XYZ file of C-alpha atoms in Angstrom:
546
model
C 16.816 -8.895 7.353
C 13.421 -9.457 9.551
C 11.102 -12.588 9.512
C 7.520 -12.374 10.699
C 6.164 -15.495 12.219
C 3.120 -17.091 13.466
C 0.928 -15.043 11.628
C -2.172 -15.337 9.105
C -0.569 -13.637 6.116
C -3.026 -12.864 3.397
C -1.733 -13.940 -0.197
C -4.760 -13.995 -2.310
C -8.283 -15.143 -2.012
C -8.459 -18.253 0.269
C -4.686 -18.347 0.360
C -2.587 -17.667 3.582
C 0.816 -18.202 4.787
C 2.099 -18.111 8.274
C 5.308 -16.446 8.006
C 7.444 -14.142 5.439
C 10.764 -12.544 5.280
C 11.732 -8.980 4.431
C 15.051 -7.582 3.547
C 15.604 -3.918 3.165
C 12.467 -2.834 1.462
C 11.159 -6.242 -0.291
C 9.564 -9.327 0.503
C 12.216 -11.850 0.287
C 10.479 -15.065 1.299
C 6.964 -16.137 2.229
C 6.084 -19.640 3.565
C 6.088 -21.753 6.615
C 7.563 -20.769 9.940
C 10.355 -23.283 9.481
C 11.292 -22.177 5.770
C 11.628 -18.500 7.132
C 13.377 -19.130 10.099
C 16.042 -21.427 8.351
C 16.645 -18.748 5.661
C 17.314 -15.810 8.311
C 19.611 -18.265 10.547
C 22.061 -18.127 7.729
C 22.652 -14.337 8.051
C 24.745 -12.353 10.753
C 21.928 -10.276 12.160
C 18.317 -10.726 11.870
C 15.047 -9.693 13.751
C 12.062 -12.387 14.315
C 8.828 -10.801 15.183
C 6.194 -13.032 16.641
C 2.677 -12.145 15.084
C 1.026 -14.359 17.829
C -1.688 -14.894 15.201
C -2.493 -11.754 14.047
C -3.798 -10.926 10.477
C -1.313 -9.310 7.894
C -2.518 -7.665 4.780
C -0.757 -5.693 2.166
C -0.811 -1.824 2.890
C -4.164 -0.066 1.995
C -4.150 2.042 -1.311
C -6.644 4.779 -1.406
C -7.115 5.159 -5.284
C -8.600 8.677 -5.126
C -8.394 11.230 -2.454
C -7.459 15.064 -1.803
C -4.594 14.586 0.529
C -3.542 18.030 0.778
C -7.004 19.310 1.274
C -7.578 16.735 3.840
C -4.614 17.940 5.859
C -6.229 21.391 5.574
C -9.716 19.954 6.348
C -8.578 18.461 9.618
C -7.699 21.998 10.904
C -11.085 23.644 10.099
C -13.975 24.084 12.291
C -15.879 20.875 12.263
C -19.268 20.954 10.915
C -19.996 17.567 9.356
C -21.851 16.414 12.257
C -24.398 19.275 12.361
C -27.963 18.062 11.626
C -29.682 21.254 11.213
C -29.483 24.812 9.674
C -30.017 26.170 13.352
C -27.188 24.254 14.623
C -24.998 25.230 11.961
C -25.448 28.874 12.513
C -24.960 28.301 16.339
C -21.853 26.628 15.899
C -20.337 29.275 13.467
C -21.444 32.117 15.805
C -19.868 30.414 18.604
C -16.566 30.046 16.670
C -16.536 33.637 15.410
C -16.990 35.003 19.110
C -14.430 32.305 20.768
C -11.924 33.203 18.308
C -12.592 37.080 18.016
C -12.925 37.184 14.226
C -13.486 40.554 12.677
C -14.134 41.868 9.120
C -10.502 41.485 8.293
C -10.640 37.530 8.787
C -12.879 34.894 6.866
C -14.609 32.046 8.404
C -14.007 29.390 5.939
C -14.959 25.636 6.796
C -16.377 22.395 5.122
C -18.785 19.665 5.553
C -22.298 20.636 5.951
C -24.971 18.162 4.193
C -28.435 19.678 4.013
C -30.010 16.031 3.274
C -29.247 15.190 7.082
C -30.804 18.278 8.425
C -33.831 17.751 10.363
C -35.480 21.393 10.342
C -35.257 22.133 6.714
C -33.646 19.923 4.056
C -32.447 22.737 1.895
C -29.017 24.315 1.170
C -28.299 27.266 3.560
C -28.145 30.597 1.497
C -26.820 34.140 2.334
C -29.976 34.934 4.511
C -29.256 32.022 6.894
C -25.366 32.887 6.910
C -26.005 36.572 7.527
C -27.329 35.197 10.863
C -23.733 33.969 11.755
C -22.310 37.485 10.935
C -23.259 40.722 9.020
C -19.543 41.624 9.128
C -17.388 38.599 8.978
C -17.169 36.981 5.839
C -18.417 33.389 6.002
C -17.938 30.564 3.539
C -19.348 27.268 4.109
C -18.671 24.371 1.725
C -21.115 21.444 1.391
C -19.436 18.063 2.192
C -19.081 16.885 -1.594
C -17.115 20.336 -2.173
C -19.401 20.911 -5.102
C -21.623 23.701 -3.548
C -20.558 26.658 -1.507
C -22.625 28.880 0.677
C -21.836 32.560 1.447
C -23.134 35.423 3.489
C -23.663 38.823 2.358
C -20.202 40.106 3.739
C -18.612 37.093 1.822
C -20.223 38.121 -1.561
C -19.115 41.555 -1.154
C -15.486 40.307 -0.220
C -15.129 38.113 -3.185
C -16.624 40.822 -5.691
C -19.870 38.545 -6.460
C -22.938 40.307 -7.317
C -25.765 40.339 -9.957
C -23.384 41.289 -12.861
C -20.772 38.409 -12.116
C -20.542 35.912 -14.704
C -19.855 32.296 -13.548
C -17.711 29.875 -15.468
C -19.257 27.709 -17.929
C -19.239 24.825 -15.738
C -20.518 26.686 -12.724
C -23.781 28.481 -11.397
C -24.345 31.453 -9.278
C -27.713 30.936 -8.054
C -30.077 34.057 -7.822
C -33.016 34.823 -5.533
C -36.325 36.256 -6.274
C -35.083 39.753 -6.764
C -32.117 38.354 -9.114
C -29.564 38.878 -6.552
C -26.947 36.163 -5.743
C -28.594 33.996 -3.171
C -25.085 33.159 -1.827
C -25.031 29.583 -3.354
C -22.507 28.813 -5.868
C -22.077 25.377 -7.676
C -19.587 23.544 -9.485
C -16.962 25.691 -11.169
C -18.435 28.902 -9.750
C -16.702 28.068 -6.276
C -13.516 28.647 -7.751
C -14.757 32.447 -7.811
C -13.982 32.042 -3.999
C -11.408 29.285 -3.811
C -8.706 30.971 -5.865
C -9.012 33.959 -3.513
C -8.798 32.424 -0.186
C -5.689 33.112 2.081
C -3.183 30.503 1.905
C -1.069 28.959 4.619
C 2.821 29.138 4.168
C 4.699 26.386 2.621
C 5.985 25.717 5.995
C 2.686 25.337 7.588
C 1.358 23.221 4.781
C 4.257 20.795 4.593
C 3.950 20.298 8.517
C 0.016 19.525 8.023
C 0.889 17.165 5.237
C 3.218 15.235 7.508
C 0.741 14.985 10.360
C -1.677 13.814 7.990
C 0.444 11.025 6.741
C 0.942 9.744 10.345
C -3.075 9.868 10.476
C -3.173 7.685 7.330
C -0.407 5.153 8.528
C -2.604 4.679 11.461
C -5.465 3.436 9.594
C -3.311 1.282 7.416
C -2.665 3.332 4.302
C 0.558 2.987 2.659
C -0.121 4.577 -0.690
C -2.717 7.183 -1.805
C -3.508 8.725 -5.419
C -3.901 12.065 -4.433
C -5.668 14.766 -6.396
C -4.481 18.051 -5.471
C -2.330 19.525 -8.044
C -4.716 21.773 -10.093
C -5.011 24.200 -12.972
C -2.608 27.109 -12.183
C -1.221 25.701 -8.983
C 0.371 22.346 -10.159
C 4.177 23.029 -9.853
C 3.155 24.984 -6.697
C 1.619 21.829 -5.120
C 3.789 18.984 -6.636
C 6.872 20.562 -5.177
C 5.341 20.477 -1.746
C 5.512 16.543 -2.067
C 8.985 16.700 -3.740
C 10.737 18.862 -0.937
C 9.176 16.543 1.948
C 10.642 13.464 -0.244
C 14.050 15.208 -0.321
C 13.638 15.874 3.278
C 13.025 12.337 3.995
C 9.683 12.982 5.494
C 7.402 10.869 3.308
C 5.800 7.840 5.175
C 3.348 7.206 2.464
C 3.553 6.844 -1.340
C 1.841 9.375 -3.745
C 0.392 8.968 -7.134
C -0.418 12.273 -8.155
C -3.625 12.855 -10.159
C -3.278 16.216 -11.948
C -6.716 18.004 -11.848
C -7.870 20.459 -14.730
C -11.099 22.292 -14.594
C -9.965 24.679 -17.216
C -8.735 23.173 -20.454
C -6.354 26.344 -20.918
C -3.809 24.961 -18.668
C -3.668 21.684 -20.461
C -0.970 22.431 -23.056
C 1.229 24.243 -20.734
C 1.243 21.301 -18.440
C 2.220 18.864 -21.354
C 5.080 21.257 -22.348
C 6.379 21.221 -18.571
C 8.998 19.102 -17.080
C 6.357 16.578 -15.756
C 5.846 13.477 -17.716
C 3.530 10.611 -16.854
C 5.151 8.175 -14.251
C 8.077 10.496 -13.870
C 9.262 10.270 -10.355
C 10.057 7.810 -7.632
C 8.594 4.542 -6.035
C 7.555 7.196 -3.212
C 6.074 9.943 -5.589
C 5.297 9.927 -9.172
C 3.126 11.773 -11.659
C -0.104 9.953 -12.524
C -3.166 10.617 -14.394
C -4.735 13.686 -15.730
C -7.903 14.470 -13.959
C -11.279 15.830 -15.579
C -14.813 16.497 -14.417
C -18.233 15.903 -16.348
C -20.648 16.382 -13.423
C -21.667 17.264 -9.819
C -23.007 15.027 -7.202
C -26.136 13.198 -6.317
C -26.596 14.889 -2.931
C -26.524 18.782 -4.536
C -28.663 17.270 -7.732
C -25.723 18.355 -9.858
C -24.795 15.051 -11.109
C -25.947 14.735 -14.712
C -28.856 12.454 -15.329
C -30.403 11.135 -18.610
C -33.902 11.796 -17.290
C -35.003 14.339 -14.736
C -34.645 13.988 -10.957
C -37.536 12.289 -9.354
C -37.749 15.046 -6.589
C -37.246 17.857 -8.982
C -38.754 17.344 -12.486
C -37.096 20.368 -13.626
C -33.633 19.369 -13.325
C -31.435 16.848 -14.965
C -28.433 17.856 -13.265
C -25.446 19.630 -14.784
C -22.810 18.783 -17.523
C -19.689 20.714 -16.664
C -18.580 20.609 -20.313
C -19.709 19.352 -23.755
C -18.847 15.887 -24.937
C -16.757 17.266 -27.768
C -14.799 19.527 -25.328
C -14.113 16.304 -23.334
C -13.174 14.420 -26.158
C -10.579 16.996 -27.209
C -9.224 17.176 -23.559
C -8.871 13.308 -23.267
C -7.300 13.016 -26.877
C -4.644 15.688 -25.982
C -3.937 13.641 -22.512
C -3.577 10.444 -24.520
C -1.585 11.859 -27.335
C 0.775 13.044 -24.445
C 0.785 9.409 -23.159
C -1.075 10.178 -20.133
C -3.609 8.134 -18.117
C -6.852 9.776 -17.642
C -9.525 9.723 -14.802
C -12.805 11.488 -15.209
C -15.249 12.296 -12.481
C -18.739 10.959 -13.586
C -21.475 10.312 -11.022
C -24.966 10.442 -13.152
C -25.998 8.142 -15.910
C -25.689 10.992 -18.532
C -22.331 12.026 -17.230
C -21.110 8.432 -17.424
C -22.313 8.025 -20.982
C -20.613 11.226 -22.083
C -17.431 10.198 -20.805
C -17.748 6.733 -22.313
C -18.596 8.485 -25.681
C -15.298 10.671 -25.468
C -13.217 7.659 -24.452
C -14.482 5.175 -26.938
C -13.969 8.023 -29.784
C -10.349 8.433 -28.664
C -9.566 4.733 -28.063
C -11.153 3.481 -31.213
C -10.230 -0.058 -31.440
C -7.763 -0.177 -28.689
C -8.363 -2.055 -25.195
C -7.272 0.640 -22.913
C -3.465 0.531 -22.977
C -3.361 3.740 -20.589
C -5.844 2.340 -18.136
C -8.215 5.230 -18.437
C -10.974 5.307 -15.834
C -14.124 6.689 -14.410
C -14.357 8.093 -10.896
C -17.561 7.299 -8.814
C -19.679 5.637 -11.566
C -22.730 5.330 -9.330
C -25.949 5.878 -11.262
C -25.712 3.376 -13.902
C -27.249 0.794 -15.844
C -26.227 -2.592 -17.319
C -25.486 -1.159 -20.667
C -23.140 1.229 -19.301
C -21.449 -1.296 -17.264
C -21.071 -3.450 -20.180
C -19.458 -0.784 -22.243
C -16.854 -0.180 -19.501
C -16.336 -3.968 -19.518
C -15.966 -4.188 -23.074
C -13.079 -1.520 -23.373
C -11.287 -2.364 -20.125
C -11.801 1.144 -18.530
C -11.268 1.094 -14.622
C -13.694 2.356 -12.200
C -12.760 4.061 -9.010
C -15.743 3.624 -6.423
C -16.514 4.695 -3.035
C -18.660 2.249 -1.074
C -18.473 4.646 1.781
C -20.880 7.026 0.009
C -23.754 4.635 0.855
C -23.488 5.784 4.371
C -24.347 9.421 3.138
C -26.494 8.372 -0.034
C -28.874 5.527 1.171
C -31.428 7.910 2.816
C -31.581 9.889 -0.429
C -31.162 7.530 -3.304
C -34.829 6.710 -3.949
C -35.949 10.122 -3.624
C -33.550 11.600 -5.896
C -33.700 8.933 -8.746
C -36.605 6.737 -8.204
C -36.800 2.953 -7.533
C -36.031 1.876 -11.174
C -32.706 3.553 -11.359
C -31.815 3.048 -7.834
C -31.983 -0.637 -8.749
C -29.148 -0.516 -11.249
C -26.984 1.959 -9.204
C -23.912 1.430 -6.972
C -23.395 -2.057 -8.736
C -20.098 -2.900 -7.129
C -20.561 -6.646 -7.026
C -21.789 -6.783 -10.906
C -18.852 -4.842 -12.004
C -16.362 -7.140 -10.059
C -18.122 -10.077 -11.279
C -17.787 -8.766 -14.771
C -13.929 -8.488 -14.308
C -13.881 -4.773 -14.462
C -10.904 -3.503 -12.701
C -12.494 -1.666 -9.435
C -10.371 0.108 -7.038
C -11.792 1.553 -3.635
C -11.104 5.201 -2.393
C -12.572 7.585 -0.070
C -12.435 10.947 -1.981
C -11.483 12.410 1.624
C -11.917 14.923 2.940
C -15.607 14.478 1.805
C -15.699 11.311 4.018
C -13.047 9.677 6.295
C -10.017 8.135 4.681
C -10.533 5.104 7.044
C -10.297 2.104 4.780
C -12.274 -0.306 7.363
C -15.335 2.102 7.128
C -15.187 1.700 3.125
C -14.881 -2.142 3.352
C -17.939 -2.354 5.997
C -20.102 -0.498 3.638
C -19.242 -2.806 0.555
C -19.977 -6.042 2.255
C -22.978 -4.862 4.349
C -24.534 -2.392 2.044
C -25.709 -0.655 5.103
C -25.003 2.672 6.764
C -22.286 2.412 9.281
C -23.990 3.263 12.391
C -27.138 1.387 11.463
C -27.801 -2.073 12.579
C -31.695 -2.367 12.004
C -32.005 -0.820 8.479
C -32.370 -3.014 5.464
C -29.412 -3.259 3.208
C -29.489 -1.420 -0.131
C -29.275 -4.084 -2.939
C -28.092 -6.953 -0.648
C -27.081 -8.750 -3.588
C -24.554 -6.188 -4.567
C -22.759 -6.863 -1.309
C -19.227 -7.760 -2.189
C -17.355 -10.854 0.066
C -14.426 -9.721 2.046
C -11.626 -11.101 -0.203
C -13.074 -8.684 -3.069
C -13.200 -5.797 -0.665
C -9.708 -6.320 0.428
C -8.476 -6.628 -2.860
C -10.095 -3.630 -4.349
C -8.060 -1.521 -1.530
C -4.797 -3.403 -2.131
C -4.238 -5.019 -5.652
C -6.612 -3.028 -7.827
C -5.026 0.316 -6.402
C -1.871 -0.881 -7.666
C -3.159 -1.966 -10.809
C -4.606 1.606 -11.209
C -1.023 3.094 -10.998
C 0.564 0.080 -13.276
C 2.177 -1.322 -10.164
C 0.303 -4.558 -9.670
C 3.552 -6.446 -10.150
C 5.417 -4.522 -7.343
C 2.865 -3.976 -4.718
C -0.679 -4.649 -3.490
C 0.319 -8.430 -2.490
C 2.494 -10.001 -0.108
C 4.611 -12.182 -2.364
C 8.341 -12.638 -3.138
C 9.880 -9.452 -4.771
C 7.085 -7.016 -3.897
C 7.588 -4.066 -2.008
C 7.288 -4.371 1.877
C 4.246 -2.290 2.509
C 2.094 -4.340 4.883
C -0.333 -3.645 7.946
C -0.813 -5.970 10.956
C -4.308 -6.023 12.262
C -5.507 -6.140 15.850
C -8.403 -8.645 14.829
C -9.074 -10.810 11.728
C -10.796 -9.031 9.046
C -11.651 -12.259 7.431
C -13.601 -13.700 10.429
C -14.978 -10.967 12.556
C -18.785 -10.022 11.936
C -19.420 -7.667 9.076
C -20.906 -5.160 11.078
C -17.706 -5.007 13.168
C -14.949 -4.152 10.383
C -15.275 -0.349 11.359
C -13.954 -1.206 14.588
C -10.654 -2.982 13.469
C -7.547 -1.120 14.278
C -3.935 -1.352 12.996
C -1.229 -2.791 15.219
C 1.492 -1.740 12.929
C 1.952 -0.343 9.585
C 5.251 -0.938 7.570
C 6.125 1.155 4.460
C 9.452 0.280 2.303
C 10.194 -2.177 4.897
C 10.148 0.434 7.831
C 7.619 0.401 10.697
C 6.001 4.143 10.365
C 3.272 3.273 12.724
C 2.732 0.884 15.921
C 0.504 0.746 18.570
C 1.495 0.312 22.261
C 0.972 -3.647 22.326
C 3.200 -4.264 19.157
C 6.723 -4.948 19.834
C 9.809 -6.164 17.776
C 12.560 -8.334 19.225
C 15.993 -7.760 17.872
C 18.112 -11.130 17.919
C 21.524 -11.464 17.308
C 23.049 -14.647 15.696
């Protein structure tokens, strides 16, 4: 039994206590120092941890990321910080030289963002990447993972030419001579992804363990991970199962099952996996679908053309009827559903499909929309009426603020990224990072939610400042709402009696510090299932024998 005393323990909005007691993996008691010390004094052996005034929160829950991809991404050549095509070329050239890559190798990495380029704000094509190498296949994926650039050697390696037909939900862009330009979008990237060399299971598990420790360090105790996909579902899910059996999980996983191709749906529903099958550490979650792309790549599906490209309204990756049939099949098999939708046309398509499936029900399976960025009040009202969940990423403002107005214009921008409006309407809105697209550090996300500014900009004007969330709602969106999205709001996401002992101790008070300083907060200790899985050098537990 352990008692944590002299702290500022967050219970719920405007409610704090100074102490709590945990026994095994549960919170046994919350209250005053006196009450909690009296309780443990009646036991034979106990620990007393003096929090010395530190703030304690429930463990953070990231409701949508790609954890396995993140573990792989952290081992790639970093290119997220490059600010020009020229710099991108130079960094890749240096990497090929330093690592002595040959035509037998592949240079694959992720993270470029052409909206941040200072020379030319365009996507790099095969002619650009041919300057990196004419012999080594080079594949560079955009930060949002919806666009991929290949050099000529890579096009040859992956068998992509003018006769190659892309999947229905993707595009192989062509140049003036009708040859592949080297740019693939949406589902077409699978022509490459499916053929990339894979690390061994041992290596992948080792990377997962390392990344779990990195997640614990920033306060994550649970994540809803979207890794298992189409034809690799069992292969991916068993990685997590093996790690659990080996006692190596320090993070709880809720598995979002990703389908780009509906042909795999029926076999999955006939498999051994069932919704919510598993343990408190690792269980099957919702089926995940896509309906459109991203704002940065102009593939998010819009009702009206892009302001900076009147010939494009983005891309619906499937028809409304197809999505309806997929959602219907999932619901008939008692599965929750989460669908990626960024543009207003994409969101409307998802709502139409959901409404048709749900009919007069009020969302018993907690169907949700991931991203929900380019909106209007009518769409938000439809979400509220049926009780659909939304999974949002305030951290996306860090990249999107410079491009929002040029992409969609002032009118649409004025009704987009409406986090506070959705919260005020009572919509269940959880925070997530979508890592590896951005860092999974929750403090970055929270800061963007409460400031409506870019992380490193102190003098810019906030984007729709009236949509800034207060700190209580932002913290709840990363704790309680994440638990609600996995039907676990009565057992985690709060520091209350009977709840799982998943909590974090902060180095500074998130409720009192300046909003622009939230990103600098660090975690002194992280507990999952009552066990300390991370602690900084300044944190100590003192064992006391009665």
